[in-house]
Amino acid sequence: MRFEIGAIDGTARTGSLATSHGVVRTPAFMPVGTRGTVKMVDTRDLAEAGVQMVLANTYHLMLRPGEHVVCDLGGLHSFMGWDAPILTDSGGYQIFSLDANVTEEGVEFRSSYDGSRVELTPEDAVGIQENLGSDIAMILDVLIGLPAPREDVRYAMERTLRWSARAVRVHEREDQALFGIVQGGTDPELRKKSAAMTASLGFDGFGIGGLSVGEPEADRNHAIEVVVAELPEDRVRYTMGLGDTKGMLDGVVRGVDLFDCVWPTRLARHGKVLTSIGDYSIRRAEFKRSDGPLDPNCDCRTCRAHSRGYLRHLFLTGEPTGLRLLTLHNLAYTASLMAQVRESIESGELESFRRATLAARVSTQSEDSLA
């Protein structure tokens, strides 16, 4: 993997992330393809929406169909029919949500599919992702919810550092980059220590983990600033689990290159539409006879071909096509936002773009919209 920095505007920058399956122009957003697919859409839809890279979930794929099945079927790219970059997470977030037993050796948990006992070590997480064949693999980290006692945050951060060193020692696949993960909650001192020590291990890039788990926005932003200051300038910075418009803009201005989140696709399945003029629920009664597009500034397939009245009808009657069309739009909106971010950095006008974007997204939510 190669990463070359392009334009710089303050702390923000554009870049080219070259992998064996293509180049990703950063800053970029990765939709989440949990089980080897982004819900409701196929890979042609993703490409048409402007998606450059997707994230697949190691936890789910190692349980079903199993990493060896994926490997035997040609690896994750062939398995998915997606000949563009793929990042796989380590499964740490899902394991965190399962209340797993965490020891120095690794984690032990019950499968969410059949209840069977599963063990996973930092070495296992690397080996599984090498079998999956993703372009970027993430180390197994220890995640805790916030707020939490400082001692608990420190202990999780230090264990993550020990697991990081173990992951580096066993990673062998030359066509796959390995990213470390910075922990430390929202404590500036712990974040700084974690970032510096993780950087010293020589990873190809760095995830900023342990955020978007309940902390205040200001604390999240400060944690990102502290981490970015300690990381090498020539490596990718990836804030994990962040994907809303304001959150990504906050990250970009602080020097973040990559983002991922279920936000655009999950909201679409609940009828929430992301637009340049504000987010709203397609369920609203005022759209029953609306012949306009979801977003007057969007040229995605959904906005070109279908009215809000029709999409509201599909959603309220439970037609799967409606969920697919809303998902396509939300993905296209997010990809377009990142493209405009890159253009604004190149022109030296990121801050003006950020202010204008947030000002234009006047709240159009009503009582029946999804918060």
JSON list of N, CA and C in Angstrom, two decimals, residues 54-102:
[
{"chain": "A", "resi": 54, "resn": "VAL", "atom": "N", "xyz": [-15.06, -0.36, 0.46]},
{"chain": "A", "resi": 54, "resn": "VAL", "atom": "CA", "xyz": [-16.06, -0.83, 1.43]},
{"chain": "A", "resi": 54, "resn": "VAL", "atom": "C", "xyz": [-15.37, -1.49, 2.61]},
{"chain": "A", "resi": 55, "resn": "LEU", "atom": "N", "xyz": [-16.10, -1.57, 3.71]},
{"chain": "A", "resi": 55, "resn": "LEU", "atom": "CA", "xyz": [-15.62, -2.25, 4.91]},
{"chain": "A", "resi": 55, "resn": "LEU", "atom": "C", "xyz": [-16.43, -3.53, 5.09]},
{"chain": "A", "resi": 56, "resn": "ALA", "atom": "N", "xyz": [-15.73, -4.63, 5.33]},
{"chain": "A", "resi": 56, "resn": "ALA", "atom": "CA", "xyz": [-16.39, -5.90, 5.63]},
{"chain": "A", "resi": 56, "resn": "ALA", "atom": "C", "xyz": [-16.07, -6.31, 7.06]},
{"chain": "A", "resi": 57, "resn": "ASN", "atom": "N", "xyz": [-16.94, -7.11, 7.63]},
{"chain": "A", "resi": 57, "resn": "ASN", "atom": "CA", "xyz": [-16.87, -7.41, 9.07]},
{"chain": "A", "resi": 57, "resn": "ASN", "atom": "C", "xyz": [-16.25, -8.78, 9.32]},
{"chain": "A", "resi": 58, "resn": "THR", "atom": "N", "xyz": [-15.08, -8.78, 9.96]},
{"chain": "A", "resi": 58, "resn": "THR", "atom": "CA", "xyz": [-14.36, -10.01, 10.23]},
{"chain": "A", "resi": 58, "resn": "THR", "atom": "C", "xyz": [-15.14, -10.94, 11.15]},
{"chain": "A", "resi": 59, "resn": "TYR", "atom": "N", "xyz": [-15.76, -10.38, 12.19]},
{"chain": "A", "resi": 59, "resn": "TYR", "atom": "CA", "xyz": [-16.51, -11.21, 13.14]},
{"chain": "A", "resi": 59, "resn": "TYR", "atom": "C", "xyz": [-17.56, -12.04, 12.44]},
{"chain": "A", "resi": 60, "resn": "HIS", "atom": "N", "xyz": [-18.40, -11.40, 11.62]},
{"chain": "A", "resi": 60, "resn": "HIS", "atom": "CA", "xyz": [-19.48, -12.14, 10.97]},
{"chain": "A", "resi": 60, "resn": "HIS", "atom": "C", "xyz": [-18.95, -13.11, 9.92]},
{"chain": "A", "resi": 61, "resn": "LEU", "atom": "N", "xyz": [-17.96, -12.70, 9.13]},
{"chain": "A", "resi": 61, "resn": "LEU", "atom": "CA", "xyz": [-17.47, -13.56, 8.07]},
{"chain": "A", "resi": 61, "resn": "LEU", "atom": "C", "xyz": [-16.71, -14.77, 8.60]},
{"chain": "A", "resi": 62, "resn": "MET", "atom": "N", "xyz": [-16.06, -14.64, 9.75]},
{"chain": "A", "resi": 62, "resn": "MET", "atom": "CA", "xyz": [-15.32, -15.78, 10.29]},
{"chain": "A", "resi": 62, "resn": "MET", "atom": "C", "xyz": [-16.28, -16.83, 10.86]},
{"chain": "A", "resi": 63, "resn": "LEU", "atom": "N", "xyz": [-17.50, -16.40, 11.22]},
{"chain": "A", "resi": 63, "resn": "LEU", "atom": "CA", "xyz": [-18.50, -17.33, 11.72]},
{"chain": "A", "resi": 63, "resn": "LEU", "atom": "C", "xyz": [-19.36, -17.91, 10.60]},
{"chain": "A", "resi": 64, "resn": "ARG", "atom": "N", "xyz": [-19.72, -17.08, 9.66]},
{"chain": "A", "resi": 64, "resn": "ARG", "atom": "CA", "xyz": [-20.50, -17.51, 8.49]},
{"chain": "A", "resi": 64, "resn": "ARG", "atom": "C", "xyz": [-20.11, -16.67, 7.29]},
{"chain": "A", "resi": 65, "resn": "PRO", "atom": "N", "xyz": [-19.63, -17.29, 6.22]},
{"chain": "A", "resi": 65, "resn": "PRO", "atom": "CA", "xyz": [-19.51, -18.73, 5.99]},
{"chain": "A", "resi": 65, "resn": "PRO", "atom": "C", "xyz": [-18.22, -19.35, 6.53]},
{"chain": "A", "resi": 66, "resn": "GLY", "atom": "N", "xyz": [-17.33, -18.52, 7.12]},
{"chain": "A", "resi": 66, "resn": "GLY", "atom": "CA", "xyz": [-16.03, -18.97, 7.58]},
{"chain": "A", "resi": 66, "resn": "GLY", "atom": "C", "xyz": [-14.95, -18.47, 6.65]},
{"chain": "A", "resi": 67, "resn": "GLU", "atom": "N", "xyz": [-13.82, -18.02, 7.22]},
{"chain": "A", "resi": 67, "resn": "GLU", "atom": "CA", "xyz": [-12.78, -17.42, 6.38]},
{"chain": "A", "resi": 67, "resn": "GLU", "atom": "C", "xyz": [-12.19, -18.38, 5.37]},
{"chain": "A", "resi": 68, "resn": "HIS", "atom": "N", "xyz": [-12.17, -19.69, 5.69]},
{"chain": "A", "resi": 68, "resn": "HIS", "atom": "CA", "xyz": [-11.61, -20.66, 4.75]},
{"chain": "A", "resi": 68, "resn": "HIS", "atom": "C", "xyz": [-12.54, -20.87, 3.55]},
{"chain": "A", "resi": 69, "resn": "VAL", "atom": "N", "xyz": [-13.84, -20.77, 3.77]},
{"chain": "A", "resi": 69, "resn": "VAL", "atom": "CA", "xyz": [-14.79, -20.84, 2.65]},
{"chain": "A", "resi": 69, "resn": "VAL", "atom": "C", "xyz": [-14.57, -19.66, 1.72]},
{"chain": "A", "resi": 70, "resn": "VAL", "atom": "N", "xyz": [-14.44, -18.46, 2.29]},
{"chain": "A", "resi": 70, "resn": "VAL", "atom": "CA", "xyz": [-14.20, -17.27, 1.48]},
{"chain": "A", "resi": 70, "resn": "VAL", "atom": "C", "xyz": [-12.89, -17.42, 0.71]},
{"chain": "A", "resi": 71, "resn": "CYS", "atom": "N", "xyz": [-11.86, -17.90, 1.40]},
{"chain": "A", "resi": 71, "resn": "CYS", "atom": "CA", "xyz": [-10.56, -18.09, 0.76]},
{"chain": "A", "resi": 71, "resn": "CYS", "atom": "C", "xyz": [-10.67, -19.08, -0.40]},
{"chain": "A", "resi": 72, "resn": "ASP", "atom": "N", "xyz": [-11.36, -20.20, -0.19]},
{"chain": "A", "resi": 72, "resn": "ASP", "atom": "CA", "xyz": [-11.51, -21.22, -1.23]},
{"chain": "A", "resi": 72, "resn": "ASP", "atom": "C", "xyz": [-12.29, -20.70, -2.44]},
{"chain": "A", "resi": 73, "resn": "LEU", "atom": "N", "xyz": [-13.13, -19.71, -2.21]},
{"chain": "A", "resi": 73, "resn": "LEU", "atom": "CA", "xyz": [-13.92, -19.13, -3.30]},
{"chain": "A", "resi": 73, "resn": "LEU", "atom": "C", "xyz": [-13.23, -17.93, -3.94]},
{"chain": "A", "resi": 74, "resn": "GLY", "atom": "N", "xyz": [-11.92, -17.81, -3.71]},
{"chain": "A", "resi": 74, "resn": "GLY", "atom": "CA", "xyz": [-11.14, -16.79, -4.40]},
{"chain": "A", "resi": 74, "resn": "GLY", "atom": "C", "xyz": [-10.83, -15.56, -3.60]},
{"chain": "A", "resi": 75, "resn": "GLY", "atom": "N", "xyz": [-11.21, -15.53, -2.32]},
{"chain": "A", "resi": 75, "resn": "GLY", "atom": "CA", "xyz": [-10.97, -14.36, -1.50]},
{"chain": "A", "resi": 75, "resn": "GLY", "atom": "C", "xyz": [-12.16, -13.42, -1.51]},
{"chain": "A", "resi": 76, "resn": "LEU", "atom": "N", "xyz": [-12.10, -12.43, -0.65]},
{"chain": "A", "resi": 76, "resn": "LEU", "atom": "CA", "xyz": [-13.26, -11.57, -0.42]},
{"chain": "A", "resi": 76, "resn": "LEU", "atom": "C", "xyz": [-13.69, -10.79, -1.65]},
{"chain": "A", "resi": 77, "resn": "HIS", "atom": "N", "xyz": [-12.73, -10.33, -2.46]},
{"chain": "A", "resi": 77, "resn": "HIS", "atom": "CA", "xyz": [-13.09, -9.56, -3.65]},
{"chain": "A", "resi": 77, "resn": "HIS", "atom": "C", "xyz": [-13.90, -10.41, -4.63]},
{"chain": "A", "resi": 78, "resn": "SER", "atom": "N", "xyz": [-13.42, -11.63, -4.88]},
{"chain": "A", "resi": 78, "resn": "SER", "atom": "CA", "xyz": [-14.14, -12.53, -5.78]},
{"chain": "A", "resi": 78, "resn": "SER", "atom": "C", "xyz": [-15.46, -12.95, -5.16]},
{"chain": "A", "resi": 79, "resn": "PHE", "atom": "N", "xyz": [-15.45, -13.22, -3.88]},
{"chain": "A", "resi": 79, "resn": "PHE", "atom": "CA", "xyz": [-16.65, -13.65, -3.16]},
{"chain": "A", "resi": 79, "resn": "PHE", "atom": "C", "xyz": [-17.76, -12.61, -3.27]},
{"chain": "A", "resi": 80, "resn": "MET", "atom": "N", "xyz": [-17.39, -11.34, -3.14]},
{"chain": "A", "resi": 80, "resn": "MET", "atom": "CA", "xyz": [-18.36, -10.25, -3.18]},
{"chain": "A", "resi": 80, "resn": "MET", "atom": "C", "xyz": [-18.65, -9.76, -4.60]},
{"chain": "A", "resi": 81, "resn": "GLY", "atom": "N", "xyz": [-17.75, -10.06, -5.52]},
{"chain": "A", "resi": 81, "resn": "GLY", "atom": "CA", "xyz": [-17.87, -9.48, -6.86]},
{"chain": "A", "resi": 81, "resn": "GLY", "atom": "C", "xyz": [-17.54, -8.00, -6.88]},
{"chain": "A", "resi": 82, "resn": "TRP", "atom": "N", "xyz": [-16.56, -7.62, -6.05]},
{"chain": "A", "resi": 82, "resn": "TRP", "atom": "CA", "xyz": [-16.17, -6.21, -5.89]},
{"chain": "A", "resi": 82, "resn": "TRP", "atom": "C", "xyz": [-14.68, -6.10, -6.14]},
{"chain": "A", "resi": 83, "resn": "ASP", "atom": "N", "xyz": [-14.31, -5.57, -7.31]},
{"chain": "A", "resi": 83, "resn": "ASP", "atom": "CA", "xyz": [-12.90, -5.49, -7.68]},
{"chain": "A", "resi": 83, "resn": "ASP", "atom": "C", "xyz": [-12.32, -4.12, -7.34]},
{"chain": "A", "resi": 84, "resn": "ALA", "atom": "N", "xyz": [-12.59, -3.67, -6.15]},
{"chain": "A", "resi": 84, "resn": "ALA", "atom": "CA", "xyz": [-12.08, -2.39, -5.66]},
{"chain": "A", "resi": 84, "resn": "ALA", "atom": "C", "xyz": [-11.63, -2.62, -4.22]},
{"chain": "A", "resi": 85, "resn": "PRO", "atom": "N", "xyz": [-10.97, -1.64, -3.59]},
{"chain": "A", "resi": 85, "resn": "PRO", "atom": "CA", "xyz": [-10.42, -1.86, -2.25]},
{"chain": "A", "resi": 85, "resn": "PRO", "atom": "C", "xyz": [-11.45, -2.26, -1.20]},
{"chain": "A", "resi": 86, "resn": "ILE", "atom": "N", "xyz": [-10.99, -3.12, -0.27]},
{"chain": "A", "resi": 86, "resn": "ILE", "atom": "CA", "xyz": [-11.79, -3.57, 0.86]},
{"chain": "A", "resi": 86, "resn": "ILE", "atom": "C", "xyz": [-10.95, -3.46, 2.12]},
{"chain": "A", "resi": 87, "resn": "LEU", "atom": "N", "xyz": [-11.54, -2.91, 3.17]},
{"chain": "A", "resi": 87, "resn": "LEU", "atom": "CA", "xyz": [-10.93, -2.92, 4.51]},
{"chain": "A", "resi": 87, "resn": "LEU", "atom": "C", "xyz": [-11.75, -3.86, 5.37]},
{"chain": "A", "resi": 88, "resn": "THR", "atom": "N", "xyz": [-11.08, -4.72, 6.13]},
{"chain": "A", "resi": 88, "resn": "THR", "atom": "CA", "xyz": [-11.77, -5.56, 7.09]},
{"chain": "A", "resi": 88, "resn": "THR", "atom": "C", "xyz": [-11.44, -5.10, 8.50]},
{"chain": "A", "resi": 89, "resn": "ASP", "atom": "N", "xyz": [-12.48, -4.98, 9.33]},
{"chain": "A", "resi": 89, "resn": "ASP", "atom": "CA", "xyz": [-12.23, -4.68, 10.73]},
{"chain": "A", "resi": 89, "resn": "ASP", "atom": "C", "xyz": [-11.83, -5.98, 11.44]},
{"chain": "A", "resi": 90, "resn": "SER", "atom": "N", "xyz": [-11.48, -5.89, 12.68]},
{"chain": "A", "resi": 90, "resn": "SER", "atom": "CA", "xyz": [-10.99, -7.07, 13.41]},
{"chain": "A", "resi": 90, "resn": "SER", "atom": "C", "xyz": [-12.09, -7.80, 14.16]},
{"chain": "A", "resi": 91, "resn": "GLY", "atom": "N", "xyz": [-13.28, -7.22, 14.20]},
{"chain": "A", "resi": 91, "resn": "GLY", "atom": "CA", "xyz": [-14.37, -7.81, 14.98]},
{"chain": "A", "resi": 91, "resn": "GLY", "atom": "C", "xyz": [-14.44, -7.29, 16.40]},
{"chain": "A", "resi": 92, "resn": "GLY", "atom": "N", "xyz": [-13.53, -6.39, 16.77]},
{"chain": "A", "resi": 92, "resn": "GLY", "atom": "CA", "xyz": [-13.48, -5.91, 18.14]},
{"chain": "A", "resi": 92, "resn": "GLY", "atom": "C", "xyz": [-14.76, -5.23, 18.59]},
{"chain": "A", "resi": 93, "resn": "TYR", "atom": "N", "xyz": [-15.38, -4.45, 17.72]},
{"chain": "A", "resi": 93, "resn": "TYR", "atom": "CA", "xyz": [-16.59, -3.73, 18.11]},
{"chain": "A", "resi": 93, "resn": "TYR", "atom": "C", "xyz": [-17.74, -4.69, 18.39]},
{"chain": "A", "resi": 94, "resn": "GLN", "atom": "N", "xyz": [-17.90, -5.71, 17.51]},
{"chain": "A", "resi": 94, "resn": "GLN", "atom": "CA", "xyz": [-18.97, -6.67, 17.71]},
{"chain": "A", "resi": 94, "resn": "GLN", "atom": "C", "xyz": [-18.75, -7.48, 18.99]},
{"chain": "A", "resi": 95, "resn": "ILE", "atom": "N", "xyz": [-17.49, -7.86, 19.22]},
{"chain": "A", "resi": 95, "resn": "ILE", "atom": "CA", "xyz": [-17.18, -8.62, 20.43]},
{"chain": "A", "resi": 95, "resn": "ILE", "atom": "C", "xyz": [-17.45, -7.78, 21.68]},
{"chain": "A", "resi": 96, "resn": "PHE", "atom": "N", "xyz": [-17.12, -6.49, 21.59]},
{"chain": "A", "resi": 96, "resn": "PHE", "atom": "CA", "xyz": [-17.40, -5.56, 22.69]},
{"chain": "A", "resi": 96, "resn": "PHE", "atom": "C", "xyz": [-18.89, -5.56, 23.03]},
{"chain": "A", "resi": 97, "resn": "SER", "atom": "N", "xyz": [-19.73, -5.60, 22.00]},
{"chain": "A", "resi": 97, "resn": "SER", "atom": "CA", "xyz": [-21.17, -5.56, 22.21]},
{"chain": "A", "resi": 97, "resn": "SER", "atom": "C", "xyz": [-21.72, -6.87, 22.75]},
{"chain": "A", "resi": 98, "resn": "LEU", "atom": "N", "xyz": [-20.92, -7.96, 22.70]},
{"chain": "A", "resi": 98, "resn": "LEU", "atom": "CA", "xyz": [-21.38, -9.26, 23.18]},
{"chain": "A", "resi": 98, "resn": "LEU", "atom": "C", "xyz": [-20.99, -9.53, 24.62]},
{"chain": "A", "resi": 99, "resn": "ASP", "atom": "N", "xyz": [-20.38, -8.56, 25.27]},
{"chain": "A", "resi": 99, "resn": "ASP", "atom": "CA", "xyz": [-19.96, -8.73, 26.66]},
{"chain": "A", "resi": 99, "resn": "ASP", "atom": "C", "xyz": [-19.02, -9.94, 26.78]},
{"chain": "A", "resi": 100, "resn": "ALA", "atom": "N", "xyz": [-17.97, -9.95, 25.97]},
{"chain": "A", "resi": 100, "resn": "ALA", "atom": "CA", "xyz": [-17.04, -11.07, 25.91]},
{"chain": "A", "resi": 100, "resn": "ALA", "atom": "C", "xyz": [-16.13, -11.10, 27.13]},
{"chain": "A", "resi": 101, "resn": "ASN", "atom": "N", "xyz": [-15.53, -12.25, 27.37]},
{"chain": "A", "resi": 101, "resn": "ASN", "atom": "CA", "xyz": [-14.53, -12.41, 28.41]},
{"chain": "A", "resi": 101, "resn": "ASN", "atom": "C", "xyz": [-13.17, -12.07, 27.81]},
{"chain": "A", "resi": 102, "resn": "VAL", "atom": "N", "xyz": [-12.58, -10.97, 28.27]},
{"chain": "A", "resi": 102, "resn": "VAL", "atom": "CA", "xyz": [-11.31, -10.50, 27.71]},
{"chain": "A", "resi": 102, "resn": "VAL", "atom": "C", "xyz": [-10.18, -10.83, 28.67]}
]
